[in-house]
Amino acid sequence: MPKWLTLLRPNRGPFPPSRMLLGVMAFAIPMGWQVYHDHNQAAGMMGFAILATLMLDIGGTRKKRLESMVVGNILMLLTASISLSINHNILLWLGGILLLMTLIGASLSAGFALDLLLRLLASAYLIGYPGTFVSSAILPYYLIAAAMTIALSVSFAPRMNNPIGLQIQPHWRSDYQQLRKGQFAGATFGILLAIACAFSFFAARYLNLSAPNVAAICTVVVFRPEPDRTYPTIWLRFVGVLLASVVAWLFVFQIDSNVELVILAALSGALIPVAFANGLMYVAAIITFIVYLILALLGIHGHAAEISAENRIYETVLGASIAGVFAMIFHSLKPAIGKQ
């Protein structure tokens, strides 16, 4: 079997079944309550907080998981707020991309938990792109949903959460200690990541794609300090997004019932730990599918959703392609500059 097909095989790693229950409750309770009271947009806004908080829920003890979720959400809100406050000035906002991505890029590869947190912070900044529909109106719903998800996680999830089966329990603070010991990607990678993200954003704008930040977020996610990891990551993310889009075309875009959307979101939330246990392609697919459900609750469905999904595929291809080009540049520079 070709290597590019073997990469799609599920890893079949272990996961706590109780986290499936957590995923169901995290999406069903707050979003279901809002939909029951016909606050569909509020339900959609809450979906972003629930998804982000579940992604941040990593650590070897409840205290560490609580710390990861609280600190991660605070940093994400702060980063998104800065982005929203300066996005009226495209040059200033672009300068923020270059500075933030350089700092983040130089700090990647210290460990799974910190790496994930940094990429979420980069995504939070890019969500505040010029012309975004996101505003400060989302803040109370985000805070409520994040707090409810944290409470549910601490109450019902197991003591530890190690989503990818590492031998040492992952946590951003222990990863940071490794970072201080010199395990960092280096300034060269950080600068290239910043330029690649800016390039993806403006290329998507030039092509009139609906969400240029999605292309830049894709670049952040797939561009790795290790060149041999970038290309498999690009392939797995593309297949995951394509798979989620096809499933959404078949089962989501024509749904008019918001109750059905919440039920699908709850079922999808149950599959998040299963996806992490089976590999990046499955993670990309389930997260993309949940985002489609959230957008449907925000009113993007039917033909508009189909157009959005098409653009999502184009944006993914664009962002991944640009990451691939810059990975080649980084690979060509690395032998000359040495390991940084």
mmCIF file of C-alpha atoms in Angstrom:
data_model
loop_
_atom_site.group_PDB
_atom_site.id
_atom_site.type_symbol
_atom_site.label_atom_id
_atom_site.label_comp_id
_atom_site.label_asym_id
_atom_site.label_seq_id
_atom_site.Cartn_x
_atom_site.Cartn_y
_atom_site.Cartn_z
ATOM 1 C CA MET A 1 0.000 0.000 0.000
ATOM 2 C CA PRO A 2 1.389 3.488 -0.868
ATOM 3 C CA LYS A 3 2.679 5.503 2.075
ATOM 4 C CA TRP A 4 0.161 8.316 1.477
ATOM 5 C CA LEU A 5 -2.635 5.797 2.005
ATOM 6 C CA THR A 6 -1.079 4.169 5.072
ATOM 7 C CA LEU A 7 -1.033 7.599 6.728
ATOM 8 C CA LEU A 8 -4.843 7.505 6.716
ATOM 9 C CA ARG A 9 -5.013 4.338 8.799
ATOM 10 C CA PRO A 10 -6.565 4.871 12.228
ATOM 11 C CA ASN A 11 -4.043 4.673 15.069
ATOM 12 C CA ARG A 12 -6.571 2.904 17.313
ATOM 13 C CA GLY A 13 -5.112 4.515 20.408
ATOM 14 C CA PRO A 14 -6.817 4.313 23.822
ATOM 15 C CA PHE A 15 -9.134 7.009 25.150
ATOM 16 C CA PRO A 16 -11.325 7.346 28.267
ATOM 17 C CA PRO A 17 -14.963 6.612 27.310
ATOM 18 C CA SER A 18 -16.057 9.182 29.897
ATOM 19 C CA ARG A 19 -14.682 11.890 27.622
ATOM 20 C CA MET A 20 -17.229 10.876 25.018
ATOM 21 C CA LEU A 21 -19.914 11.605 27.606
ATOM 22 C CA LEU A 22 -18.207 14.922 28.344
ATOM 23 C CA GLY A 23 -18.352 15.857 24.644
ATOM 24 C CA VAL A 24 -22.064 15.106 24.504
ATOM 25 C CA MET A 25 -22.875 17.141 27.621
ATOM 26 C CA ALA A 26 -20.566 20.038 26.716
ATOM 27 C CA PHE A 27 -22.359 20.688 23.430
ATOM 28 C CA ALA A 28 -25.870 19.518 24.302
ATOM 29 C CA ILE A 29 -26.505 21.379 27.561
ATOM 30 C CA PRO A 30 -25.565 25.035 26.844
ATOM 31 C CA MET A 31 -26.370 24.974 23.120
ATOM 32 C CA GLY A 32 -29.569 22.978 23.642
ATOM 33 C CA TRP A 33 -30.742 25.462 26.287
ATOM 34 C CA GLN A 34 -30.207 28.392 23.896
ATOM 35 C CA VAL A 35 -31.935 26.657 20.988
ATOM 36 C CA TYR A 36 -34.866 25.731 23.258
ATOM 37 C CA HIS A 37 -35.310 29.465 23.893
ATOM 38 C CA ASP A 38 -34.882 30.300 20.173
ATOM 39 C CA HIS A 39 -31.492 31.926 20.731
ATOM 40 C CA ASN A 40 -29.871 30.112 17.827
ATOM 41 C CA GLN A 41 -27.060 32.583 17.200
ATOM 42 C CA ALA A 42 -26.144 32.480 20.887
ATOM 43 C CA ALA A 43 -25.937 28.691 20.600
ATOM 44 C CA GLY A 44 -23.575 29.039 17.659
ATOM 45 C CA MET A 45 -21.378 31.542 19.500
ATOM 46 C CA MET A 46 -21.200 29.155 22.450
ATOM 47 C CA GLY A 47 -20.037 26.382 20.150
ATOM 48 C CA PHE A 48 -16.701 28.109 19.533
ATOM 49 C CA ALA A 49 -15.989 28.326 23.284
ATOM 50 C CA ILE A 50 -16.983 24.707 23.887
ATOM 51 C CA LEU A 51 -14.748 23.430 21.098
ATOM 52 C CA ALA A 52 -11.759 25.545 22.158
ATOM 53 C CA THR A 53 -12.126 24.553 25.828
ATOM 54 C CA LEU A 54 -12.304 20.840 25.026
ATOM 55 C CA MET A 55 -9.129 21.224 22.958
ATOM 56 C CA LEU A 56 -7.388 22.913 25.899
ATOM 57 C CA ASP A 57 -8.423 20.217 28.390
ATOM 58 C CA ILE A 58 -5.044 18.477 28.702
ATOM 59 C CA GLY A 59 -3.075 17.443 31.767
ATOM 60 C CA GLY A 60 -2.189 14.713 34.243
ATOM 61 C CA THR A 61 -4.392 15.970 37.101
ATOM 62 C CA ARG A 62 -7.687 17.823 37.401
ATOM 63 C CA LYS A 63 -5.792 20.854 38.722
ATOM 64 C CA LYS A 64 -3.497 20.934 35.698
ATOM 65 C CA ARG A 65 -6.405 20.451 33.297
ATOM 66 C CA LEU A 66 -8.294 23.263 35.019
ATOM 67 C CA GLU A 67 -5.234 25.488 34.736
ATOM 68 C CA SER A 68 -4.836 24.682 31.041
ATOM 69 C CA MET A 69 -8.467 25.498 30.269
ATOM 70 C CA VAL A 70 -8.607 28.716 32.310
ATOM 71 C CA VAL A 71 -5.224 30.119 31.265
ATOM 72 C CA GLY A 72 -5.718 29.040 27.639
ATOM 73 C CA ASN A 73 -9.112 30.725 27.365
ATOM 74 C CA ILE A 74 -7.846 33.922 28.981
ATOM 75 C CA LEU A 75 -4.916 34.085 26.563
ATOM 76 C CA MET A 76 -7.137 33.323 23.566
ATOM 77 C CA LEU A 77 -9.645 36.034 24.536
ATOM 78 C CA LEU A 78 -6.823 38.517 25.097
ATOM 79 C CA THR A 79 -5.249 37.686 21.737
ATOM 80 C CA ALA A 80 -8.577 37.891 19.882
ATOM 81 C CA SER A 81 -9.409 41.185 21.637
ATOM 82 C CA ILE A 82 -6.119 42.741 20.549
ATOM 83 C CA SER A 83 -6.780 41.562 16.997
ATOM 84 C CA LEU A 84 -10.308 43.001 16.960
ATOM 85 C CA SER A 85 -9.141 46.304 18.462
ATOM 86 C CA ILE A 86 -6.574 46.954 15.717
ATOM 87 C CA ASN A 87 -8.165 45.271 12.687
ATOM 88 C CA HIS A 88 -9.494 48.593 11.383
ATOM 89 C CA ASN A 89 -5.898 49.364 10.420
ATOM 90 C CA ILE A 90 -4.755 46.650 8.008
ATOM 91 C CA LEU A 91 -1.067 47.591 8.257
ATOM 92 C CA LEU A 92 -1.114 47.553 12.055
ATOM 93 C CA TRP A 93 -3.025 44.261 12.052
ATOM 94 C CA LEU A 94 -0.541 42.766 9.584
ATOM 95 C CA GLY A 95 2.291 43.918 11.850
ATOM 96 C CA GLY A 96 0.579 42.013 14.648
ATOM 97 C CA ILE A 97 0.590 38.865 12.500
ATOM 98 C CA LEU A 98 4.295 39.222 11.790
ATOM 99 C CA LEU A 99 5.182 39.835 15.450
ATOM 100 C CA LEU A 100 2.896 37.197 16.976
ATOM 101 C CA MET A 101 3.675 34.479 14.432
ATOM 102 C CA THR A 102 7.406 35.102 14.746
ATOM 103 C CA LEU A 103 7.242 34.719 18.535
ATOM 104 C CA ILE A 104 4.961 31.680 18.320
ATOM 105 C CA GLY A 105 6.870 30.036 15.499
ATOM 106 C CA ALA A 106 10.179 30.355 17.315
ATOM 107 C CA SER A 107 8.640 28.596 20.331
ATOM 108 C CA LEU A 108 7.035 25.619 18.592
ATOM 109 C CA SER A 109 8.116 21.965 18.970
ATOM 110 C CA ALA A 110 8.722 22.212 22.721
ATOM 111 C CA GLY A 111 5.887 19.748 23.360
ATOM 112 C CA PHE A 112 2.395 18.760 22.291
ATOM 113 C CA ALA A 113 0.394 20.778 24.859
ATOM 114 C CA LEU A 114 2.311 24.045 24.446
ATOM 115 C CA ASP A 115 2.438 23.586 20.676
ATOM 116 C CA LEU A 116 -1.357 23.203 20.580
ATOM 117 C CA LEU A 117 -1.895 26.217 22.862
ATOM 118 C CA LEU A 118 0.351 28.426 20.720
ATOM 119 C CA ARG A 119 -1.421 27.403 17.516
ATOM 120 C CA LEU A 120 -4.789 28.131 19.164
ATOM 121 C CA LEU A 121 -3.512 31.592 20.130
ATOM 122 C CA ALA A 122 -2.424 32.195 16.545
ATOM 123 C CA SER A 123 -5.855 31.084 15.334
ATOM 124 C CA ALA A 124 -7.536 33.388 17.889
ATOM 125 C CA TYR A 125 -5.634 36.348 16.466
ATOM 126 C CA LEU A 126 -6.527 35.403 12.910
ATOM 127 C CA ILE A 127 -10.223 35.045 13.786
ATOM 128 C CA GLY A 128 -10.238 38.810 14.347
ATOM 129 C CA TYR A 129 -9.302 39.509 10.733
ATOM 130 C CA PRO A 130 -10.541 42.715 9.012
ATOM 131 C CA GLY A 131 -14.146 42.245 7.895
ATOM 132 C CA THR A 132 -14.904 39.399 10.300
ATOM 133 C CA PHE A 133 -18.426 38.880 11.615
ATOM 134 C CA VAL A 134 -16.973 38.279 15.088
ATOM 135 C CA SER A 135 -17.506 41.135 17.553
ATOM 136 C CA SER A 136 -17.529 41.785 21.293
ATOM 137 C CA ALA A 137 -21.144 40.518 21.323
ATOM 138 C CA ILE A 138 -19.756 36.987 21.451
ATOM 139 C CA LEU A 139 -17.928 37.585 24.756
ATOM 140 C CA PRO A 140 -20.702 36.833 27.319
ATOM 141 C CA TYR A 141 -21.785 33.695 25.443
ATOM 142 C CA TYR A 142 -18.164 32.586 25.085
ATOM 143 C CA LEU A 143 -17.497 33.051 28.799
ATOM 144 C CA ILE A 144 -20.674 31.216 29.862
ATOM 145 C CA ALA A 145 -20.010 28.272 27.536
ATOM 146 C CA ALA A 146 -16.328 28.053 28.515
ATOM 147 C CA ALA A 147 -17.215 28.116 32.222
ATOM 148 C CA MET A 148 -19.887 25.419 31.780
ATOM 149 C CA THR A 149 -17.494 23.229 29.781
ATOM 150 C CA ILE A 150 -14.792 23.613 32.436
ATOM 151 C CA ALA A 151 -17.262 22.714 35.194
ATOM 152 C CA LEU A 152 -18.502 19.657 33.306
ATOM 153 C CA SER A 153 -14.962 18.547 32.526
ATOM 154 C CA VAL A 154 -13.708 18.833 36.086
ATOM 155 C CA SER A 155 -16.849 17.071 37.395
ATOM 156 C CA PHE A 156 -17.301 14.219 34.946
ATOM 157 C CA ALA A 157 -14.082 13.636 32.991
ATOM 158 C CA PRO A 158 -11.332 11.359 34.374
ATOM 159 C CA ARG A 159 -8.520 12.773 36.471
ATOM 160 C CA MET A 160 -6.047 12.895 33.581
ATOM 161 C CA ASN A 161 -6.355 13.554 29.866
ATOM 162 C CA ASN A 162 -3.604 12.484 27.502
ATOM 163 C CA PRO A 163 -5.273 12.798 24.079
ATOM 164 C CA ILE A 164 -2.482 11.260 22.000
ATOM 165 C CA GLY A 165 -1.101 8.634 24.379
ATOM 166 C CA LEU A 166 2.259 10.241 25.219
ATOM 167 C CA GLN A 167 4.423 8.409 27.761
ATOM 168 C CA ILE A 168 4.658 11.576 29.868
ATOM 169 C CA GLN A 169 1.414 13.385 30.646
ATOM 170 C CA PRO A 170 1.383 16.544 28.453
ATOM 171 C CA HIS A 171 0.988 20.000 29.987
ATOM 172 C CA TRP A 172 1.896 23.418 28.647
ATOM 173 C CA ARG A 173 3.917 24.379 31.748
ATOM 174 C CA SER A 174 6.204 21.329 31.586
ATOM 175 C CA ASP A 175 6.559 21.951 27.840
ATOM 176 C CA TYR A 176 7.597 25.512 28.647
ATOM 177 C CA GLN A 177 10.338 24.220 30.930
ATOM 178 C CA GLN A 178 11.670 22.194 28.002
ATOM 179 C CA LEU A 179 11.480 25.346 25.904
ATOM 180 C CA ARG A 180 13.670 27.188 28.419
ATOM 181 C CA LYS A 181 16.231 24.398 28.061
ATOM 182 C CA GLY A 182 16.603 25.178 24.379
ATOM 183 C CA GLN A 183 14.088 22.913 22.673
ATOM 184 C CA PHE A 184 12.660 25.567 20.357
ATOM 185 C CA ALA A 185 12.125 25.864 16.629
ATOM 186 C CA GLY A 186 14.228 28.999 16.228
ATOM 187 C CA ALA A 187 13.831 32.552 14.945
ATOM 188 C CA THR A 188 14.240 31.517 11.310
ATOM 189 C CA PHE A 189 11.224 29.243 11.471
ATOM 190 C CA GLY A 190 9.253 31.908 13.344
ATOM 191 C CA ILE A 191 9.932 34.540 10.692
ATOM 192 C CA LEU A 192 9.068 32.136 7.873
ATOM 193 C CA LEU A 193 5.833 31.146 9.645
ATOM 194 C CA ALA A 194 4.874 34.813 10.000
ATOM 195 C CA ILE A 195 5.549 35.566 6.330
ATOM 196 C CA ALA A 196 3.759 32.391 5.217
ATOM 197 C CA CYS A 197 0.646 33.292 7.253
ATOM 198 C CA ALA A 198 0.569 36.832 5.891
ATOM 199 C CA PHE A 199 1.074 35.479 2.372
ATOM 200 C CA SER A 200 -1.809 33.020 2.790
ATOM 201 C CA PHE A 201 -4.115 35.714 4.148
ATOM 202 C CA PHE A 202 -3.515 38.200 1.348
ATOM 203 C CA ALA A 203 -3.510 35.523 -1.349
ATOM 204 C CA ALA A 204 -6.962 34.418 -0.156
ATOM 205 C CA ARG A 205 -8.158 38.029 -0.152
ATOM 206 C CA TYR A 206 -6.828 38.521 -3.675
ATOM 207 C CA LEU A 207 -8.743 35.414 -4.789
ATOM 208 C CA ASN A 208 -11.924 36.783 -3.115
ATOM 209 C CA LEU A 209 -12.326 33.769 -0.847
ATOM 210 C CA SER A 210 -14.926 34.304 1.871
ATOM 211 C CA ALA A 211 -12.676 33.750 4.911
ATOM 212 C CA PRO A 212 -9.011 34.568 4.210
ATOM 213 C CA ASN A 213 -8.178 33.905 7.849
ATOM 214 C CA VAL A 214 -9.006 30.209 7.303
ATOM 215 C CA ALA A 215 -6.186 29.933 4.769
ATOM 216 C CA ALA A 216 -3.786 31.569 7.231
ATOM 217 C CA ILE A 217 -4.986 29.324 10.079
ATOM 218 C CA CYS A 218 -4.377 26.292 7.865
ATOM 219 C CA THR A 219 -0.812 27.500 7.270
ATOM 220 C CA VAL A 220 -0.288 27.851 11.033
ATOM 221 C CA VAL A 221 -1.619 24.354 11.685
ATOM 222 C CA VAL A 222 0.301 22.416 9.019
ATOM 223 C CA PHE A 223 3.638 24.280 8.815
ATOM 224 C CA ARG A 224 5.932 22.336 11.150
ATOM 225 C CA PRO A 225 9.506 23.038 12.266
ATOM 226 C CA GLU A 226 10.413 19.508 11.120
ATOM 227 C CA PRO A 227 10.222 19.607 7.278
ATOM 228 C CA ASP A 228 9.491 15.889 7.014
ATOM 229 C CA ARG A 229 6.337 16.391 9.143
ATOM 230 C CA THR A 230 4.879 19.289 7.164
ATOM 231 C CA TYR A 231 3.927 17.329 4.039
ATOM 232 C CA PRO A 232 2.176 14.419 5.828
ATOM 233 C CA THR A 233 0.344 17.001 7.955
ATOM 234 C CA ILE A 234 -0.790 18.854 4.822
ATOM 235 C CA TRP A 235 -2.103 15.628 3.295
ATOM 236 C CA LEU A 236 -3.923 14.508 6.451
ATOM 237 C CA ARG A 237 -5.527 17.912 7.031
ATOM 238 C CA PHE A 238 -6.714 18.173 3.427
ATOM 239 C CA VAL A 239 -8.299 14.714 3.505
ATOM 240 C CA GLY A 240 -9.925 15.507 6.863
ATOM 241 C CA VAL A 241 -11.424 18.786 5.630
ATOM 242 C CA LEU A 242 -12.587 17.157 2.398
ATOM 243 C CA LEU A 243 -14.188 14.270 4.287
ATOM 244 C CA ALA A 244 -15.988 16.630 6.693
ATOM 245 C CA SER A 245 -17.206 18.768 3.789
ATOM 246 C CA VAL A 246 -18.617 15.777 1.915
ATOM 247 C CA VAL A 247 -20.417 14.508 5.039
ATOM 248 C CA ALA A 248 -21.763 18.021 5.702
ATOM 249 C CA TRP A 249 -22.997 18.294 2.095
ATOM 250 C CA LEU A 250 -24.893 15.040 2.564
ATOM 251 C CA PHE A 251 -26.290 15.519 6.080
ATOM 252 C CA VAL A 252 -26.060 19.126 7.317
ATOM 253 C CA PHE A 253 -26.473 21.864 4.750
ATOM 254 C CA GLN A 254 -30.183 21.269 4.104
ATOM 255 C CA ILE A 255 -31.166 20.847 7.764
ATOM 256 C CA ASP A 256 -33.623 23.506 8.912
ATOM 257 C CA SER A 257 -34.085 22.202 12.460
ATOM 258 C CA ASN A 258 -31.708 23.769 14.978
ATOM 259 C CA VAL A 259 -32.526 20.962 17.403
ATOM 260 C CA GLU A 260 -31.124 18.477 14.891
ATOM 261 C CA LEU A 261 -28.000 20.624 14.539
ATOM 262 C CA VAL A 262 -27.440 20.542 18.310
ATOM 263 C CA ILE A 263 -27.950 16.767 18.368
ATOM 264 C CA LEU A 264 -25.362 16.380 15.602
ATOM 265 C CA ALA A 265 -22.984 18.694 17.489
ATOM 266 C CA ALA A 266 -23.385 16.590 20.657
ATOM 267 C CA LEU A 267 -22.731 13.360 18.737
ATOM 268 C CA SER A 268 -19.715 14.960 17.078
ATOM 269 C CA GLY A 269 -18.446 16.145 20.465
ATOM 270 C CA ALA A 270 -18.551 12.538 21.631
ATOM 271 C CA LEU A 271 -16.206 11.634 18.768
ATOM 272 C CA ILE A 272 -13.490 14.202 19.608
ATOM 273 C CA PRO A 273 -11.507 11.827 21.890
ATOM 274 C CA VAL A 274 -11.990 9.030 19.358
ATOM 275 C CA ALA A 275 -10.578 11.300 16.652
ATOM 276 C CA PHE A 276 -7.508 12.197 18.739
ATOM 277 C CA ALA A 277 -6.919 8.506 19.415
ATOM 278 C CA ASN A 278 -6.889 7.760 15.692
ATOM 279 C CA GLY A 279 -4.795 10.518 14.153
ATOM 280 C CA LEU A 280 -4.647 13.988 12.621
ATOM 281 C CA MET A 281 -6.931 13.265 9.663
ATOM 282 C CA TYR A 282 -9.756 12.298 12.016
ATOM 283 C CA VAL A 283 -9.118 15.327 14.239
ATOM 284 C CA ALA A 284 -9.250 17.666 11.232
ATOM 285 C CA ALA A 285 -12.456 16.011 10.015
ATOM 286 C CA ILE A 286 -14.363 16.171 13.310
ATOM 287 C CA ILE A 287 -13.318 19.759 14.102
ATOM 288 C CA THR A 288 -14.230 20.931 10.587
ATOM 289 C CA PHE A 289 -17.592 19.161 10.800
ATOM 290 C CA ILE A 290 -18.361 20.793 14.175
ATOM 291 C CA VAL A 291 -17.472 24.201 12.728
ATOM 292 C CA TYR A 292 -19.967 23.612 9.899
ATOM 293 C CA LEU A 293 -22.637 22.845 12.517
ATOM 294 C CA ILE A 294 -21.771 26.009 14.446
ATOM 295 C CA LEU A 295 -21.976 28.093 11.267
ATOM 296 C CA ALA A 296 -25.360 26.530 10.481
ATOM 297 C CA LEU A 297 -26.623 27.654 13.897
ATOM 298 C CA LEU A 298 -25.329 31.135 13.063
ATOM 299 C CA GLY A 299 -27.518 31.123 9.946
ATOM 300 C CA ILE A 300 -25.126 29.861 7.261
ATOM 301 C CA HIS A 301 -26.949 26.907 5.714
ATOM 302 C CA GLY A 302 -28.434 25.779 2.415
ATOM 303 C CA HIS A 303 -26.740 27.182 -0.700
ATOM 304 C CA ALA A 304 -24.732 29.683 1.382
ATOM 305 C CA ALA A 305 -23.299 26.787 3.402
ATOM 306 C CA GLU A 306 -22.364 24.899 0.234
ATOM 307 C CA ILE A 307 -20.490 27.979 -1.045
ATOM 308 C CA SER A 308 -18.812 28.305 2.369
ATOM 309 C CA ALA A 309 -17.734 24.652 2.248
ATOM 310 C CA GLU A 310 -16.334 25.048 -1.264
ATOM 311 C CA ASN A 311 -14.367 28.084 -0.103
ATOM 312 C CA ARG A 312 -13.173 26.134 2.936
ATOM 313 C CA ILE A 313 -11.665 23.516 0.637
ATOM 314 C CA TYR A 314 -10.045 26.179 -1.560
ATOM 315 C CA GLU A 315 -8.727 28.008 1.507
ATOM 316 C CA THR A 316 -7.311 24.771 2.906
ATOM 317 C CA VAL A 317 -5.578 23.955 -0.372
ATOM 318 C CA LEU A 318 -4.203 27.501 -0.613
ATOM 319 C CA GLY A 319 -2.966 27.666 2.988
ATOM 320 C CA ALA A 320 -1.465 24.171 2.818
ATOM 321 C CA SER A 321 0.236 24.852 -0.526
ATOM 322 C CA ILE A 322 1.850 28.021 0.788
ATOM 323 C CA ALA A 323 2.978 26.116 3.905
ATOM 324 C CA GLY A 324 4.517 23.496 1.615
ATOM 325 C CA VAL A 325 6.458 26.144 -0.323
ATOM 326 C CA PHE A 326 7.790 27.760 2.847
ATOM 327 C CA ALA A 327 8.659 24.336 4.267
ATOM 328 C CA MET A 328 10.896 23.821 1.232
ATOM 329 C CA ILE A 329 12.494 27.223 1.873
ATOM 330 C CA PHE A 330 13.069 26.349 5.525
ATOM 331 C CA HIS A 331 14.504 22.962 4.577
ATOM 332 C CA SER A 332 16.918 24.636 2.151
ATOM 333 C CA LEU A 333 18.051 27.139 4.793
ATOM 334 C CA LYS A 334 18.398 24.731 7.705
ATOM 335 C CA PRO A 335 21.617 22.985 6.593
ATOM 336 C CA ALA A 336 23.237 26.394 6.116
ATOM 337 C CA ILE A 337 22.189 27.936 9.401
ATOM 338 C CA GLY A 338 22.405 24.833 11.574
ATOM 339 C CA LYS A 339 19.818 23.636 14.017
ATOM 340 C CA GLN A 340 18.197 26.536 15.901
#
